[in-house]
Amino acid sequence: MVNRYRGETALMVAGESLPMRLTLGALAELEEAFAVDSLPALGERFIGGQLSARDIIRIIAAGLRGAGQAIRDEDVAGLSFDGGLNGVISAAITLLEATFGGGETDRPQQPPEA
């Protein structure tokens, strides 16, 4: 069960739901992997929507590690994702939206302030 308030999402692999979350450590890992020096620059890197297969692997692997999975990028590259390519791309985009914003309609609504 994922907790959207914590920025968690799920990746479906062989019928199993694996939680993902981009923690601060996972984001630092992605900053290094994408050679950017700030979180806003990292967010800008993803806004263009021009993600390569390698980018998707890095994002998914960082998200899985952020949620506590001990997994290497190479292991992620060999997984059989439910929904195939579309499934894993959708999972990566959902994870980025949960972390950086966007897709607010999918997020839990905060109670109105009194």
mmCIF file of C-alpha atoms in Angstrom:
data_model
loop_
_atom_site.group_PDB
_atom_site.id
_atom_site.type_symbol
_atom_site.label_atom_id
_atom_site.label_comp_id
_atom_site.label_asym_id
_atom_site.label_seq_id
_atom_site.Cartn_x
_atom_site.Cartn_y
_atom_site.Cartn_z
ATOM 1 C CA MET A 1 0.000 0.000 0.000
ATOM 2 C CA VAL A 2 1.479 3.319 -1.048
ATOM 3 C CA ASN A 3 1.104 6.546 0.889
ATOM 4 C CA ARG A 4 0.611 9.426 -1.569
ATOM 5 C CA TYR A 5 1.083 11.961 1.252
ATOM 6 C CA ARG A 6 4.686 10.735 1.476
ATOM 7 C CA GLY A 7 5.162 10.926 -2.298
ATOM 8 C CA GLU A 8 4.976 7.163 -2.691
ATOM 9 C CA THR A 9 3.821 5.500 -5.871
ATOM 10 C CA ALA A 10 3.888 1.902 -7.090
ATOM 11 C CA LEU A 11 5.577 -0.034 -9.858
ATOM 12 C CA MET A 12 3.883 -3.209 -11.041
ATOM 13 C CA VAL A 13 6.306 -6.054 -11.780
ATOM 14 C CA ALA A 14 5.025 -9.582 -12.459
ATOM 15 C CA GLY A 15 1.738 -8.787 -10.717
ATOM 16 C CA GLU A 16 3.486 -7.453 -7.615
ATOM 17 C CA SER A 17 3.176 -3.840 -6.475
ATOM 18 C CA LEU A 18 6.581 -2.407 -5.521
ATOM 19 C CA PRO A 19 6.571 0.918 -3.655
ATOM 20 C CA MET A 20 8.699 3.780 -4.960
ATOM 21 C CA ARG A 21 9.607 7.109 -3.388
ATOM 22 C CA LEU A 22 12.140 9.771 -4.275
ATOM 23 C CA THR A 23 13.720 10.604 -0.926
ATOM 24 C CA LEU A 24 16.234 13.404 -0.574
ATOM 25 C CA GLY A 25 18.995 10.810 -0.990
ATOM 26 C CA ALA A 26 17.356 9.424 -4.133
ATOM 27 C CA LEU A 27 17.051 12.943 -5.530
ATOM 28 C CA ALA A 28 20.738 13.605 -4.811
ATOM 29 C CA GLU A 29 21.520 10.380 -6.658
ATOM 30 C CA LEU A 30 19.512 11.600 -9.657
ATOM 31 C CA GLU A 31 21.187 15.034 -9.547
ATOM 32 C CA GLU A 32 24.523 13.283 -9.896
ATOM 33 C CA ALA A 33 23.302 10.867 -12.585
ATOM 34 C CA PHE A 34 21.861 13.708 -14.681
ATOM 35 C CA ALA A 35 24.759 16.101 -13.967
ATOM 36 C CA VAL A 36 22.633 18.913 -12.534
ATOM 37 C CA ASP A 37 23.428 20.968 -9.456
ATOM 38 C CA SER A 38 20.014 21.691 -7.942
ATOM 39 C CA LEU A 39 16.524 20.303 -7.435
ATOM 40 C CA PRO A 40 14.960 22.943 -9.706
ATOM 41 C CA ALA A 41 17.447 21.989 -12.435
ATOM 42 C CA LEU A 42 16.552 18.338 -11.937
ATOM 43 C CA GLY A 43 12.842 19.148 -12.235
ATOM 44 C CA GLU A 44 13.511 21.163 -15.394
ATOM 45 C CA ARG A 45 15.403 18.192 -16.822
ATOM 46 C CA PHE A 46 12.242 16.110 -16.607
ATOM 47 C CA ILE A 47 9.675 18.709 -17.725
ATOM 48 C CA GLY A 48 10.592 18.406 -21.399
ATOM 49 C CA GLY A 49 9.306 14.836 -21.468
ATOM 50 C CA GLN A 50 12.261 13.622 -23.529
ATOM 51 C CA LEU A 51 13.213 10.696 -21.309
ATOM 52 C CA SER A 52 15.501 8.001 -22.650
ATOM 53 C CA ALA A 53 15.318 4.344 -21.655
ATOM 54 C CA ARG A 54 18.404 4.927 -19.476
ATOM 55 C CA ASP A 55 16.652 7.884 -17.806
ATOM 56 C CA ILE A 56 13.632 5.699 -16.995
ATOM 57 C CA ILE A 57 15.895 3.006 -15.512
ATOM 58 C CA ARG A 58 17.647 5.568 -13.300
ATOM 59 C CA ILE A 59 14.379 7.138 -12.116
ATOM 60 C CA ILE A 60 12.723 3.800 -11.358
ATOM 61 C CA ALA A 61 15.827 2.417 -9.612
ATOM 62 C CA ALA A 62 16.223 5.549 -7.467
ATOM 63 C CA GLY A 63 12.529 5.404 -6.555
ATOM 64 C CA LEU A 64 12.727 1.741 -5.579
ATOM 65 C CA ARG A 65 15.859 2.370 -3.497
ATOM 66 C CA GLY A 66 14.181 5.406 -1.907
ATOM 67 C CA ALA A 67 11.366 3.112 -0.745
ATOM 68 C CA GLY A 68 13.844 0.624 0.736
ATOM 69 C CA GLN A 69 14.512 -1.880 -2.066
ATOM 70 C CA ALA A 70 18.113 -3.031 -2.430
ATOM 71 C CA ILE A 71 18.280 -2.963 -6.231
ATOM 72 C CA ARG A 72 20.825 -1.877 -8.828
ATOM 73 C CA ASP A 73 20.095 -0.025 -12.057
ATOM 74 C CA GLU A 74 21.175 -3.142 -13.945
ATOM 75 C CA ASP A 75 18.561 -5.199 -12.075
ATOM 76 C CA VAL A 76 15.824 -2.712 -12.978
ATOM 77 C CA ALA A 77 16.834 -2.920 -16.638
ATOM 78 C CA GLY A 78 16.082 -6.646 -16.592
ATOM 79 C CA LEU A 79 12.650 -6.512 -14.922
ATOM 80 C CA SER A 80 9.471 -7.535 -16.720
ATOM 81 C CA PHE A 81 7.114 -4.617 -16.110
ATOM 82 C CA ASP A 82 3.355 -5.062 -16.087
ATOM 83 C CA GLY A 83 2.057 -3.066 -19.030
ATOM 84 C CA GLY A 84 5.404 -3.316 -20.812
ATOM 85 C CA LEU A 85 7.091 -0.128 -21.929
ATOM 86 C CA ASN A 86 3.948 1.961 -21.427
ATOM 87 C CA GLY A 87 3.607 0.614 -17.887
ATOM 88 C CA VAL A 88 7.116 1.522 -16.809
ATOM 89 C CA ILE A 89 7.015 4.957 -18.483
ATOM 90 C CA SER A 90 3.710 5.681 -16.755
ATOM 91 C CA ALA A 91 5.179 4.564 -13.406
ATOM 92 C CA ALA A 92 8.208 6.853 -13.840
ATOM 93 C CA ILE A 93 6.040 9.839 -14.765
ATOM 94 C CA THR A 94 3.701 9.208 -11.824
ATOM 95 C CA LEU A 95 6.706 9.074 -9.483
ATOM 96 C CA LEU A 96 8.059 12.366 -10.846
ATOM 97 C CA GLU A 97 4.631 14.008 -10.538
ATOM 98 C CA ALA A 98 4.305 12.796 -6.950
ATOM 99 C CA THR A 99 7.711 14.316 -6.172
ATOM 100 C CA PHE A 100 7.788 17.535 -8.205
ATOM 101 C CA GLY A 101 4.096 18.334 -8.561
ATOM 102 C CA GLY A 102 1.823 18.131 -11.512
ATOM 103 C CA GLY A 103 -0.976 15.630 -11.690
ATOM 104 C CA GLU A 104 -2.530 17.267 -8.629
ATOM 105 C CA THR A 105 -5.863 15.645 -9.381
ATOM 106 C CA ASP A 106 -4.301 12.302 -8.462
ATOM 107 C CA ARG A 107 -2.998 13.561 -5.153
ATOM 108 C CA PRO A 108 -5.016 13.317 -1.959
ATOM 109 C CA GLN A 109 -6.826 16.537 -1.247
ATOM 110 C CA GLN A 110 -5.848 18.490 1.847
ATOM 111 C CA PRO A 111 -8.732 19.381 4.123
ATOM 112 C CA PRO A 112 -9.858 23.001 3.770
ATOM 113 C CA GLU A 113 -8.508 25.408 6.349
ATOM 114 C CA ALA A 114 -11.098 26.692 8.809
#
